[in-house]
mmCIF file of C-alpha atoms in Angstrom:
data_model
loop_
_atom_site.group_PDB
_atom_site.id
_atom_site.type_symbol
_atom_site.label_atom_id
_atom_site.label_comp_id
_atom_site.label_asym_id
_atom_site.label_seq_id
_atom_site.Cartn_x
_atom_site.Cartn_y
_atom_site.Cartn_z
ATOM 1 C CA MET L 3 45.790 5.451 -26.397
ATOM 2 C CA LEU L 4 42.706 5.152 -25.434
ATOM 3 C CA ARG L 5 41.253 8.955 -24.902
ATOM 4 C CA PHE L 6 42.420 8.001 -29.593
ATOM 5 C CA TYR L 7 40.003 5.820 -29.463
ATOM 6 C CA ILE L 8 36.789 7.533 -27.328
ATOM 7 C CA LYS L 9 37.338 10.663 -29.949
ATOM 8 C CA GLY L 10 37.117 8.693 -32.407
ATOM 9 C CA LEU L 11 33.565 6.969 -31.392
ATOM 10 C CA PHE L 12 31.622 9.581 -31.027
ATOM 11 C CA ARG L 13 33.099 11.672 -34.319
ATOM 12 C CA ASP L 14 34.162 9.399 -36.870
ATOM 13 C CA ARG L 15 29.692 7.804 -37.309
ATOM 14 C CA SER L 16 30.418 6.235 -40.519
ATOM 15 C CA ARG L 17 31.909 3.661 -38.321
ATOM 16 C CA SER L 18 30.240 3.981 -34.914
ATOM 17 C CA LEU L 19 27.089 5.080 -35.092
ATOM 18 C CA MET L 20 25.593 1.981 -36.845
ATOM 19 C CA PRO L 21 27.319 -0.748 -34.607
ATOM 20 C CA VAL L 22 26.295 1.653 -31.463
ATOM 21 C CA ILE L 23 22.562 2.096 -32.641
ATOM 22 C CA VAL L 24 22.519 -1.966 -33.534
ATOM 23 C CA VAL L 25 23.604 -3.085 -30.386
ATOM 24 C CA ALA L 26 21.586 -0.345 -27.982
ATOM 25 C CA ILE L 27 19.231 -1.674 -29.654
ATOM 26 C CA GLY L 28 19.579 -4.909 -29.535
ATOM 27 C CA VAL L 29 19.973 -4.293 -25.365
ATOM 28 C CA THR L 30 16.939 -2.943 -25.143
ATOM 29 C CA LEU L 31 15.192 -6.547 -26.093
ATOM 30 C CA VAL L 32 17.263 -8.257 -23.898
ATOM 31 C CA VAL L 33 16.743 -5.400 -20.718
ATOM 32 C CA LEU L 34 12.598 -5.867 -22.226
ATOM 33 C CA MET L 35 11.962 -8.856 -22.236
ATOM 34 C CA GLN L 36 14.043 -9.566 -19.042
ATOM 35 C CA CYS L 37 12.186 -7.535 -16.966
ATOM 36 C CA TRP L 38 8.558 -7.994 -18.808
ATOM 37 C CA VAL L 39 9.062 -12.219 -18.412
ATOM 38 C CA THR L 40 10.199 -11.556 -14.565
ATOM 39 C CA GLY L 41 6.851 -9.613 -14.037
ATOM 40 C CA VAL L 42 4.760 -11.105 -15.766
ATOM 41 C CA LEU L 43 5.636 -15.071 -14.195
ATOM 42 C CA GLY L 44 6.275 -12.968 -10.321
ATOM 43 C CA ASP L 45 2.917 -12.084 -10.581
ATOM 44 C CA MET L 46 1.829 -16.316 -10.558
ATOM 45 C CA ILE L 47 3.506 -16.092 -7.222
ATOM 46 C CA VAL L 48 2.008 -13.367 -6.390
ATOM 47 C CA PHE L 49 -1.550 -14.543 -6.580
ATOM 48 C CA ASN L 50 -0.834 -17.556 -4.764
ATOM 49 C CA ALA L 51 0.394 -15.767 -1.922
ATOM 50 C CA ARG L 52 -2.205 -13.968 -2.370
ATOM 51 C CA PHE L 53 -5.433 -16.100 -2.728
ATOM 52 C CA ALA L 54 -3.712 -19.184 -0.315
ATOM 53 C CA THR L 55 -0.184 -18.656 1.211
ATOM 54 C CA GLY L 56 0.606 -16.433 2.101
ATOM 55 C CA HIS L 57 4.589 -14.796 2.231
ATOM 56 C CA VAL L 58 4.188 -17.614 5.107
ATOM 57 C CA LYS L 59 1.200 -18.462 6.984
ATOM 58 C CA VAL L 60 0.945 -20.115 10.873
ATOM 59 C CA MET L 61 -1.099 -23.577 11.518
ATOM 60 C CA SER L 62 -1.306 -25.564 14.591
ATOM 61 C CA GLN L 63 0.998 -28.609 14.054
ATOM 62 C CA ALA L 64 -2.273 -30.778 13.660
ATOM 63 C CA TYR L 65 -4.297 -28.462 11.094
ATOM 64 C CA ASN L 66 -0.817 -28.350 9.212
ATOM 65 C CA GLU L 67 -0.834 -32.244 9.145
ATOM 66 C CA ASN L 68 -4.007 -32.937 7.383
ATOM 67 C CA ILE L 69 -3.756 -28.963 5.552
ATOM 68 C CA SER L 70 -6.101 -31.293 2.709
ATOM 69 C CA GLN L 71 -9.251 -31.035 4.207
ATOM 70 C CA GLN L 72 -9.312 -28.015 6.271
ATOM 71 C CA PRO L 73 -10.573 -29.125 9.681
ATOM 72 C CA ASN L 74 -11.725 -26.260 11.960
ATOM 73 C CA ASP L 75 -11.732 -28.471 15.121
ATOM 74 C CA LEU L 76 -7.835 -28.063 14.816
ATOM 75 C CA ALA L 77 -7.233 -24.491 14.550
ATOM 76 C CA LEU L 78 -5.337 -22.258 16.103
ATOM 77 C CA ILE L 79 -6.792 -21.119 19.979
ATOM 78 C CA GLY L 80 -5.493 -18.146 21.617
ATOM 79 C CA THR L 81 -5.005 -16.440 18.412
ATOM 80 C CA GLY L 82 -5.721 -12.519 20.030
ATOM 81 C CA GLU L 83 -2.599 -12.521 21.824
ATOM 82 C CA LEU L 84 -0.340 -14.979 18.713
ATOM 83 C CA MET L 85 -1.974 -12.291 16.733
ATOM 84 C CA GLU L 86 -0.145 -8.827 19.354
ATOM 85 C CA ASN L 87 2.675 -11.503 19.460
ATOM 86 C CA LEU L 88 2.824 -11.558 15.171
ATOM 87 C CA SER L 89 2.477 -8.313 15.717
ATOM 88 C CA THR L 90 5.291 -7.150 18.004
ATOM 89 C CA GLU L 91 7.661 -9.298 16.698
ATOM 90 C CA PHE L 92 7.819 -8.645 13.019
ATOM 91 C CA PRO L 93 5.934 -5.086 12.515
ATOM 92 C CA HIS L 94 7.518 -4.654 9.794
ATOM 93 C CA MET L 95 5.223 -7.453 7.753
ATOM 94 C CA GLU L 96 0.954 -6.901 7.553
ATOM 95 C CA TRP L 97 -1.176 -9.819 9.372
ATOM 96 C CA ILE L 98 -3.712 -11.432 9.023
ATOM 97 C CA GLU L 99 -6.807 -13.903 10.034
ATOM 98 C CA ARG L 100 -8.966 -15.968 7.215
ATOM 99 C CA ILE L 101 -10.787 -19.864 7.578
ATOM 100 C CA GLN L 102 -11.728 -22.314 5.434
ATOM 101 C CA PHE L 103 -15.595 -23.523 5.649
ATOM 102 C CA GLY L 104 -18.416 -25.278 3.797
ATOM 103 C CA GLY L 105 -21.413 -27.105 4.473
ATOM 104 C CA LEU L 106 -24.250 -27.913 2.953
ATOM 105 C CA VAL L 107 -26.560 -24.484 1.558
ATOM 106 C CA ASP L 108 -30.042 -23.810 1.716
ATOM 107 C CA ALA L 109 -31.887 -22.119 -0.811
ATOM 108 C CA PRO L 110 -35.698 -21.367 0.365
ATOM 109 C CA ASP L 111 -39.013 -20.214 -1.074
ATOM 110 C CA GLU L 112 -41.438 -17.871 -0.103
ATOM 111 C CA ASN L 113 -43.323 -20.166 2.426
ATOM 112 C CA GLY L 114 -40.104 -21.369 3.745
ATOM 113 C CA GLU L 115 -39.228 -24.402 2.855
ATOM 114 C CA THR L 116 -36.428 -26.084 0.722
ATOM 115 C CA ARG L 117 -36.864 -24.550 -2.336
ATOM 116 C CA ALA L 118 -32.784 -25.678 -3.923
ATOM 117 C CA GLN L 119 -29.318 -26.598 -2.233
ATOM 118 C CA GLY L 120 -25.955 -27.667 -2.879
ATOM 119 C CA PRO L 121 -23.094 -28.583 -0.967
ATOM 120 C CA GLY L 122 -20.180 -25.165 -1.792
ATOM 121 C CA GLY L 123 -17.116 -24.249 0.385
ATOM 122 C CA GLY L 124 -15.104 -21.110 1.280
ATOM 123 C CA MET L 125 -13.280 -18.878 3.020
ATOM 124 C CA ALA L 126 -13.283 -16.003 4.969
ATOM 125 C CA ILE L 127 -12.060 -12.707 5.407
ATOM 126 C CA ASP L 128 -12.386 -9.286 7.071
ATOM 127 C CA LEU L 129 -14.024 -7.709 4.705
ATOM 128 C CA LEU L 130 -15.625 -5.167 7.059
ATOM 129 C CA SER L 131 -12.981 -3.595 9.350
ATOM 130 C CA GLU L 132 -11.794 0.149 7.803
ATOM 131 C CA SER L 133 -7.767 -0.900 7.925
ATOM 132 C CA SER L 134 -8.509 -4.063 6.561
ATOM 133 C CA ARG L 135 -6.930 -4.664 2.606
ATOM 134 C CA GLU L 136 -8.347 -7.998 1.938
ATOM 135 C CA ALA L 137 -11.268 -7.202 -0.736
ATOM 136 C CA GLU L 138 -8.086 -5.097 -2.954
ATOM 137 C CA ARG L 139 -5.433 -8.259 -2.509
ATOM 138 C CA LEU L 140 -7.939 -10.782 -3.567
ATOM 139 C CA ASN L 141 -9.298 -8.255 -6.358
ATOM 140 C CA LEU L 142 -12.910 -8.659 -5.428
ATOM 141 C CA GLU L 143 -14.297 -5.429 -6.573
ATOM 142 C CA LYS L 144 -13.403 -6.528 -9.498
ATOM 143 C CA SER L 145 -14.624 -9.930 -9.306
ATOM 144 C CA ILE L 146 -18.476 -8.245 -8.973
ATOM 145 C CA ILE L 147 -20.812 -9.563 -10.505
ATOM 146 C CA ARG L 148 -24.050 -8.670 -9.290
ATOM 147 C CA GLY L 149 -24.784 -7.142 -6.388
ATOM 148 C CA ARG L 150 -22.521 -5.624 -3.463
ATOM 149 C CA LEU L 151 -19.462 -6.937 -0.938
ATOM 150 C CA PRO L 152 -20.108 -7.296 2.370
ATOM 151 C CA GLU L 153 -21.316 -4.349 4.539
ATOM 152 C CA VAL L 154 -22.771 -6.273 7.492
ATOM 153 C CA PRO L 155 -21.797 -9.626 9.594
ATOM 154 C CA GLU L 156 -24.626 -11.249 7.954
ATOM 155 C CA GLU L 157 -23.159 -10.734 4.031
ATOM 156 C CA ILE L 158 -22.335 -13.058 2.203
ATOM 157 C CA LEU L 159 -20.562 -13.373 -1.079
ATOM 158 C CA LEU L 160 -21.581 -17.119 -3.875
ATOM 159 C CA SER L 161 -20.248 -17.863 -7.151
ATOM 160 C CA ASP L 162 -22.460 -16.604 -9.831
ATOM 161 C CA GLU L 163 -22.817 -19.737 -11.143
ATOM 162 C CA PHE L 164 -23.354 -21.708 -7.820
ATOM 163 C CA ALA L 165 -26.695 -18.712 -7.473
ATOM 164 C CA THR L 166 -27.670 -19.360 -10.172
ATOM 165 C CA LYS L 167 -28.086 -23.452 -9.433
ATOM 166 C CA LEU L 168 -30.101 -21.989 -6.058
ATOM 167 C CA GLU L 169 -32.077 -19.832 -8.384
ATOM 168 C CA VAL L 170 -30.723 -16.757 -5.286
ATOM 169 C CA GLU L 171 -30.170 -12.863 -6.324
ATOM 170 C CA PRO L 172 -28.823 -10.165 -3.856
ATOM 171 C CA GLY L 173 -31.028 -9.308 -1.798
ATOM 172 C CA ASP L 174 -32.344 -13.330 -0.907
ATOM 173 C CA GLN L 175 -31.791 -15.549 2.176
ATOM 174 C CA VAL L 176 -29.514 -18.960 1.991
ATOM 175 C CA THR L 177 -29.211 -20.775 5.147
ATOM 176 C CA LEU L 178 -25.372 -22.710 5.674
ATOM 177 C CA ILE L 179 -25.953 -25.864 8.135
ATOM 178 C CA SER L 180 -21.879 -27.103 9.358
ATOM 179 C CA THR L 181 -20.620 -27.790 11.744
ATOM 180 C CA THR L 182 -18.878 -25.503 14.622
ATOM 181 C CA MET L 183 -14.493 -26.905 15.320
ATOM 182 C CA TYR L 184 -15.909 -29.108 18.488
ATOM 183 C CA GLY L 185 -18.043 -31.220 15.747
ATOM 184 C CA ALA L 186 -21.595 -29.441 16.829
ATOM 185 C CA MET L 187 -24.211 -28.748 14.362
ATOM 186 C CA SER L 188 -24.300 -24.922 12.966
ATOM 187 C CA ILE L 189 -27.288 -23.414 11.268
ATOM 188 C CA THR L 190 -26.638 -19.813 10.171
ATOM 189 C CA ASN L 191 -28.582 -17.103 8.473
ATOM 190 C CA PHE L 192 -27.102 -15.224 5.388
ATOM 191 C CA THR L 193 -28.370 -12.209 3.456
ATOM 192 C CA VAL L 194 -26.489 -12.635 -0.197
ATOM 193 C CA CYS L 195 -25.556 -9.581 -1.243
ATOM 194 C CA GLY L 196 -23.549 -10.309 -4.364
ATOM 195 C CA THR L 197 -21.950 -12.781 -6.511
ATOM 196 C CA VAL L 198 -18.738 -13.312 -7.847
ATOM 197 C CA LYS L 199 -16.372 -15.061 -10.591
ATOM 198 C CA PHE L 200 -13.648 -16.779 -9.393
ATOM 199 C CA GLY L 201 -12.072 -18.118 -12.330
ATOM 200 C CA ALA L 202 -11.154 -22.055 -10.882
ATOM 201 C CA THR L 203 -13.834 -24.445 -12.512
ATOM 202 C CA ALA L 204 -13.685 -25.628 -8.646
ATOM 203 C CA LEU L 205 -15.012 -22.182 -6.465
ATOM 204 C CA ASP L 206 -17.338 -21.357 -9.233
ATOM 205 C CA ARG L 207 -19.732 -24.525 -8.339
ATOM 206 C CA GLY L 208 -19.770 -23.626 -4.807
ATOM 207 C CA GLY L 209 -17.626 -20.621 -3.613
ATOM 208 C CA MET L 210 -18.199 -18.448 -0.625
ATOM 209 C CA VAL L 211 -16.798 -15.476 0.512
ATOM 210 C CA ALA L 212 -17.939 -14.111 4.059
ATOM 211 C CA ASP L 213 -16.751 -12.235 6.574
ATOM 212 C CA ILE L 214 -14.575 -13.567 9.255
ATOM 213 C CA SER L 215 -16.944 -12.772 12.099
ATOM 214 C CA SER L 216 -20.004 -13.337 11.774
ATOM 215 C CA ILE L 217 -17.763 -16.912 10.728
ATOM 216 C CA ARG L 218 -16.510 -17.649 14.279
ATOM 217 C CA MET L 219 -20.004 -16.824 15.586
ATOM 218 C CA ALA L 220 -21.248 -19.433 13.223
ATOM 219 C CA LEU L 221 -18.158 -22.108 13.284
ATOM 220 C CA ASP L 222 -18.337 -21.205 16.729
ATOM 221 C CA MET L 223 -14.152 -19.585 16.294
ATOM 222 C CA GLN L 224 -14.583 -17.301 18.763
ATOM 223 C CA ASP L 225 -10.590 -15.468 19.360
ATOM 224 C CA ALA L 226 -9.290 -18.679 17.062
ATOM 225 C CA THR L 227 -8.637 -19.553 13.968
ATOM 226 C CA GLY L 228 -7.512 -21.762 10.813
ATOM 227 C CA GLU L 229 -5.094 -20.100 9.602
ATOM 228 C CA ILE L 230 -2.340 -16.311 9.749
ATOM 229 C CA LEU L 231 -1.119 -14.934 6.542
ATOM 230 C CA GLY L 232 1.815 -12.630 6.792
ATOM 231 C CA TYR L 233 3.271 -10.630 3.752
ATOM 232 C CA LEU L 234 6.060 -8.564 3.628
ATOM 233 C CA PRO L 235 6.245 -5.346 2.675
ATOM 234 C CA ASP L 236 5.037 -4.216 -0.359
ATOM 235 C CA GLU L 237 3.376 -7.994 -1.066
ATOM 236 C CA GLU L 238 7.468 -8.304 -2.383
ATOM 237 C CA TYR L 239 7.411 -12.203 -1.967
ATOM 238 C CA ASP L 240 11.151 -12.880 -0.740
ATOM 239 C CA ASP L 241 12.407 -16.222 -0.233
ATOM 240 C CA LEU L 242 15.351 -16.219 1.593
ATOM 241 C CA GLN L 243 13.658 -13.457 4.370
ATOM 242 C CA ALA L 244 10.602 -15.027 4.568
ATOM 243 C CA ALA L 245 12.737 -18.467 5.348
ATOM 244 C CA ALA L 246 14.429 -16.944 8.271
ATOM 245 C CA ILE L 247 11.371 -15.117 9.845
ATOM 246 C CA ALA L 248 9.452 -19.006 10.152
ATOM 247 C CA SER L 249 12.859 -19.884 10.803
ATOM 248 C CA SER L 250 12.712 -17.498 14.164
ATOM 249 C CA PHE L 251 9.254 -17.984 15.035
ATOM 250 C CA ASN L 252 9.094 -22.079 14.720
ATOM 251 C CA GLU L 253 11.827 -21.556 17.661
ATOM 252 C CA GLU L 254 10.159 -19.692 20.074
ATOM 253 C CA TYR L 255 6.636 -21.452 19.537
ATOM 254 C CA HIS L 256 6.497 -24.007 18.012
ATOM 255 C CA ASP L 257 7.214 -27.550 20.243
ATOM 256 C CA PRO L 258 7.481 -30.646 18.109
ATOM 257 C CA GLY L 259 5.764 -33.113 20.988
ATOM 258 C CA ASN L 260 2.406 -30.920 20.827
ATOM 259 C CA GLU L 261 -0.180 -30.728 17.563
ATOM 260 C CA PHE L 262 -1.598 -27.799 19.285
ATOM 261 C CA SER L 263 1.427 -25.927 19.731
ATOM 262 C CA PRO L 264 1.601 -23.144 16.045
ATOM 263 C CA VAL L 265 4.434 -23.820 13.878
ATOM 264 C CA MET L 266 5.462 -20.825 10.793
ATOM 265 C CA LEU L 267 5.817 -22.298 7.055
ATOM 266 C CA SER L 268 6.917 -20.063 4.496
ATOM 267 C CA LEU L 269 5.843 -19.707 1.485
ATOM 268 C CA ARG L 270 8.209 -22.244 -0.302
ATOM 269 C CA GLU L 271 7.624 -24.579 2.461
ATOM 270 C CA GLN L 272 4.066 -25.433 1.867
ATOM 271 C CA GLY L 273 1.908 -28.197 -0.314
ATOM 272 C CA THR L 274 4.127 -28.473 -4.092
ATOM 273 C CA MET L 275 4.920 -23.971 -4.359
ATOM 274 C CA THR L 276 9.022 -25.768 -4.298
ATOM 275 C CA MET L 277 8.678 -27.660 -7.151
ATOM 276 C CA TYR L 278 5.845 -24.064 -9.199
ATOM 277 C CA LEU L 279 8.583 -21.809 -7.576
ATOM 278 C CA ASP L 280 12.087 -23.772 -9.075
ATOM 279 C CA MET L 281 9.662 -23.995 -12.260
ATOM 280 C CA VAL L 282 8.631 -20.514 -12.627
ATOM 281 C CA GLU L 283 12.942 -19.956 -11.707
ATOM 282 C CA TYR L 284 13.618 -23.147 -14.350
ATOM 283 C CA PHE L 285 10.953 -21.795 -17.393
ATOM 284 C CA ARG L 286 11.972 -17.522 -16.634
ATOM 285 C CA SER L 287 16.180 -18.399 -17.569
ATOM 286 C CA ILE L 288 14.966 -21.044 -19.968
ATOM 287 C CA ILE L 289 12.570 -18.112 -21.718
ATOM 288 C CA ILE L 290 15.418 -15.171 -21.285
ATOM 289 C CA GLY L 291 18.469 -17.340 -22.243
ATOM 290 C CA ILE L 292 16.563 -17.953 -25.168
ATOM 291 C CA PHE L 293 15.846 -15.156 -25.991
ATOM 292 C CA MET L 294 19.763 -13.293 -25.220
ATOM 293 C CA ALA L 295 21.413 -16.268 -27.121
ATOM 294 C CA ALA L 296 19.287 -15.132 -30.420
ATOM 295 C CA MET L 297 20.149 -11.272 -30.182
ATOM 296 C CA SER L 298 23.380 -12.124 -29.407
ATOM 297 C CA ILE L 299 23.816 -14.455 -32.754
ATOM 298 C CA VAL L 300 22.879 -11.276 -34.100
ATOM 299 C CA LEU L 301 24.869 -9.364 -32.390
ATOM 300 C CA TRP L 302 27.885 -11.340 -33.091
ATOM 301 C CA ASN L 303 27.232 -10.706 -37.190
ATOM 302 C CA SER L 304 27.055 -7.150 -36.481
ATOM 303 C CA GLY L 305 30.128 -7.389 -34.881
ATOM 304 C CA LEU L 306 31.341 -9.685 -37.705
ATOM 305 C CA LEU L 307 30.554 -7.630 -40.727
ATOM 306 C CA GLY L 308 30.977 -5.082 -38.983
ATOM 307 C CA GLY L 309 35.211 -6.290 -38.503
ATOM 308 C CA LEU L 310 34.639 -7.472 -42.638
ATOM 309 C CA ARG L 311 33.571 -4.263 -44.462
ATOM 310 C CA ARG L 312 37.188 -2.879 -43.379
ATOM 311 C CA TYR L 313 39.552 -4.876 -44.484
ATOM 312 C CA GLY L 314 40.122 -2.462 -47.445
ATOM 313 C CA GLU L 315 41.889 -0.018 -44.620
ATOM 314 C CA MET L 316 42.566 -2.986 -42.825
ATOM 315 C CA GLY L 317 44.875 -3.831 -46.326
ATOM 316 C CA LEU L 318 45.900 0.014 -46.333
ATOM 317 C CA ARG L 319 47.458 0.043 -42.522
ATOM 318 C CA ILE L 320 48.810 -2.913 -43.329
ATOM 319 C CA ALA L 321 50.731 -1.837 -46.184
ATOM 320 C CA MET L 322 51.448 1.817 -44.851
ATOM 321 C CA GLY L 323 53.823 -0.452 -42.303
ATOM 322 C CA GLU L 324 51.326 -0.474 -39.323
ATOM 323 C CA GLU L 325 52.103 -3.609 -37.070
ATOM 324 C CA LYS L 326 49.327 -7.080 -37.510
ATOM 325 C CA ASN L 327 49.283 -6.946 -33.947
ATOM 326 C CA HIS L 328 48.625 -3.400 -33.267
ATOM 327 C CA ILE L 329 46.138 -3.425 -35.937
ATOM 328 C CA TYR L 330 44.212 -6.396 -34.535
ATOM 329 C CA ARG L 331 43.878 -4.945 -30.916
ATOM 330 C CA SER L 332 43.223 -1.802 -32.249
ATOM 331 C CA LEU L 333 39.630 -3.345 -33.714
ATOM 332 C CA ILE L 334 38.879 -5.425 -30.303
ATOM 333 C CA THR L 335 39.273 -2.001 -28.328
ATOM 334 C CA GLU L 336 36.811 0.219 -30.673
ATOM 335 C CA SER L 337 34.627 -2.852 -30.666
ATOM 336 C CA ILE L 338 34.874 -2.903 -26.430
ATOM 337 C CA PHE L 339 33.921 0.816 -26.338
ATOM 338 C CA ILE L 340 31.147 0.147 -28.739
ATOM 339 C CA GLY L 341 29.856 -2.562 -26.608
ATOM 340 C CA ILE L 342 30.258 -0.536 -23.926
ATOM 341 C CA ALA L 343 28.221 2.809 -25.229
ATOM 342 C CA GLY L 344 25.592 0.680 -26.998
ATOM 343 C CA SER L 345 25.134 -1.532 -23.488
ATOM 344 C CA VAL L 346 24.406 1.974 -21.485
ATOM 345 C CA VAL L 347 22.478 3.314 -23.543
ATOM 346 C CA GLY L 348 20.060 -0.140 -24.325
ATOM 347 C CA THR L 349 20.364 -0.264 -20.890
ATOM 348 C CA ALA L 350 18.661 3.090 -20.431
ATOM 349 C CA VAL L 351 15.965 2.691 -23.077
ATOM 350 C CA GLY L 352 15.308 -0.601 -21.980
ATOM 351 C CA LEU L 353 14.436 0.751 -18.484
ATOM 352 C CA PHE L 354 12.637 2.926 -19.144
ATOM 353 C CA PHE L 355 10.165 1.287 -21.008
ATOM 354 C CA ALA L 356 10.329 -1.465 -18.000
ATOM 355 C CA SER L 357 9.084 1.571 -15.989
ATOM 356 C CA LEU L 358 6.502 2.254 -18.202
ATOM 357 C CA LEU L 359 4.811 -1.228 -17.899
ATOM 358 C CA THR L 360 5.492 -1.604 -14.613
ATOM 359 C CA LYS L 361 2.340 0.265 -14.236
ATOM 360 C CA GLY L 362 0.671 -3.296 -16.190
ATOM 361 C CA ILE L 363 -1.177 -3.853 -19.846
ATOM 362 C CA ASP L 364 -4.834 -4.005 -18.421
ATOM 363 C CA ILE L 365 -5.633 -7.767 -20.295
ATOM 364 C CA GLY L 366 -9.350 -7.758 -17.774
ATOM 365 C CA ASP L 367 -11.664 -7.521 -20.919
ATOM 366 C CA MET L 368 -10.142 -10.844 -22.219
ATOM 367 C CA MET L 369 -10.888 -12.475 -18.902
ATOM 368 C CA GLN L 370 -15.088 -12.248 -18.652
ATOM 369 C CA ASN L 371 -14.252 -10.549 -15.080
ATOM 370 C CA SER L 372 -11.964 -13.855 -13.940
ATOM 371 C CA ASN L 373 -9.346 -11.686 -11.945
ATOM 372 C CA MET L 374 -10.212 -13.270 -8.485
ATOM 373 C CA MET L 375 -7.980 -16.647 -9.213
ATOM 374 C CA MET L 376 -6.153 -14.817 -12.942
ATOM 375 C CA GLN L 377 -4.405 -12.334 -13.364
ATOM 376 C CA GLY L 378 -6.024 -9.532 -14.813
ATOM 377 C CA VAL L 379 -3.620 -7.239 -15.513
ATOM 378 C CA MET L 380 1.028 -7.798 -16.839
ATOM 379 C CA LYS L 381 3.485 -5.897 -15.379
ATOM 380 C CA ALA L 382 7.152 -5.449 -16.726
ATOM 381 C CA LYS L 383 9.531 -6.181 -13.058
ATOM 382 C CA ILE L 384 12.873 -4.495 -12.234
ATOM 383 C CA THR L 385 14.914 -6.774 -11.088
ATOM 384 C CA ASN L 386 19.295 -6.146 -10.105
ATOM 385 C CA ASP L 387 20.041 -8.240 -13.016
ATOM 386 C CA ALA L 388 17.886 -6.071 -15.757
ATOM 387 C CA TYR L 389 20.414 -2.989 -14.999
ATOM 388 C CA TYR L 390 23.784 -5.492 -16.159
ATOM 389 C CA ILE L 391 21.766 -8.768 -17.847
ATOM 390 C CA GLY L 392 22.134 -6.573 -21.753
ATOM 391 C CA PHE L 393 25.857 -6.270 -21.404
ATOM 392 C CA ILE L 394 26.162 -9.687 -21.386
ATOM 393 C CA PRO L 395 24.480 -9.996 -25.457
ATOM 394 C CA GLY L 396 26.198 -6.533 -25.700
ATOM 395 C CA LEU L 397 29.461 -6.200 -25.344
ATOM 396 C CA MET L 398 30.331 -10.392 -25.659
ATOM 397 C CA ALA L 399 28.936 -10.709 -28.244
ATOM 398 C CA THR L 400 30.457 -7.418 -29.859
ATOM 399 C CA VAL L 401 34.098 -7.894 -29.860
ATOM 400 C CA LEU L 402 33.385 -11.871 -30.482
ATOM 401 C CA GLY L 403 32.419 -11.023 -33.698
ATOM 402 C CA THR L 404 35.034 -8.844 -33.894
ATOM 403 C CA ALA L 405 37.304 -10.519 -33.458
ATOM 404 C CA LEU L 406 36.469 -13.394 -35.687
ATOM 405 C CA ALA L 407 36.534 -10.775 -38.586
ATOM 406 C CA GLY L 408 39.567 -9.628 -36.985
ATOM 407 C CA ILE L 409 41.221 -13.197 -37.364
ATOM 408 C CA GLY L 410 41.174 -12.343 -41.309
ATOM 409 C CA ILE L 411 44.076 -9.224 -40.922
ATOM 410 C CA TYR L 412 46.969 -12.350 -40.334
ATOM 411 C CA LYS L 413 45.640 -14.376 -43.181
ATOM 412 C CA ARG L 414 46.231 -10.527 -45.792
ATOM 413 C CA LYS L 415 49.367 -10.658 -47.496
ATOM 414 C CA THR L 416 51.490 -7.764 -48.469
ATOM 415 C CA ALA L 417 51.253 -8.286 -52.596
ATOM 416 C CA GLN L 418 47.314 -8.498 -52.403
ATOM 417 C CA LEU L 419 47.033 -5.916 -50.950
ATOM 418 C CA PHE L 420 49.397 -3.605 -54.084
ATOM 419 C CA LYS L 421 47.432 -4.833 -56.278
ATOM 420 C CA GLU L 422 43.759 -4.624 -54.529
ATOM 421 C CA LEU L 423 45.832 -0.773 -54.053
ATOM 422 C CA GLN L 424 45.950 -0.037 -57.786
ATOM 423 C CA ALA L 425 42.685 -2.178 -59.124
#
């Protein structure tokens, strides 16, 4: 009997072709929407990880307790050995060092006297090593407004708004007045090599980016760093894997009694990221759930109308002596095959279009070079859910619609059927 139904699915296009196409279109939209929403919302987590949290972060215990102040006097020391240990114990991850710094930025005139000055804060990253991916990770090249990236340790990037306020251009000298990690005054000259737009108001007012080697010299932080960030392969965050790595590290290195002992936190454990991750998952579920419900209603109506249109056929079969239970089971079986066929085709088509969107849609022109803190390319992401999520509305809604329509079979009266046939 199953073989008969399968043959009917392929040979009787009047009954199967249109329902399969309708199911396939609905499933395609569901799969594509799931991949798109997952990719767009997931990119928000990616940008947080790239700019601030990493997938895991290593700090001293005291630095972590006062992280809102970013206190370099509580920074990790002996980080050369620690970086080697991390690379040895977790070789599949990429480990990078960063220093958050701040101070008064002084812009001199042609006589060396102060022309303008203002408070600024910035981030020191590895910009000069050939193997470093920091400039790419932070989208620095796309965020350049004027000038270029640093090429030597004595160069610095300023936010374009900050540079305009100080009346400096690429090639001008500025002086950073700050304090070392030991509390002494630090005065260091830098050359402004370029300006950037961060895309965040606070950073655009006084943001800076410099190579970590020059900031180490300025702040007397040789073999020391504020934060060590770790990134999983392909920079795809895995909450369970990051938590396991953090737990393993803390068991070996963390001493609760020593405020300067290193402690590792996963992305979820940092600041308000727990709430943020839960919120992202919550909104993703709501958006996908609403869309799936809408498509389920469409496919449910399609199955219902398909069953209603065949009432004449059902009546003829009853008049010929076929049992109502058998007719009802045959309708359900046909709808199952239609749902499966449409879901398979729709999933394949949806995944095809989603794979095209994994390269992303560039909306950078709409963001006025604010690519550092905001996503300039919106991408889809194919996850394991995408391979089966379309079967929920594609199969279940279609079968449910047919099942409800088929209930009318039991209400048909033989006397009424003969009147219909005579008409």
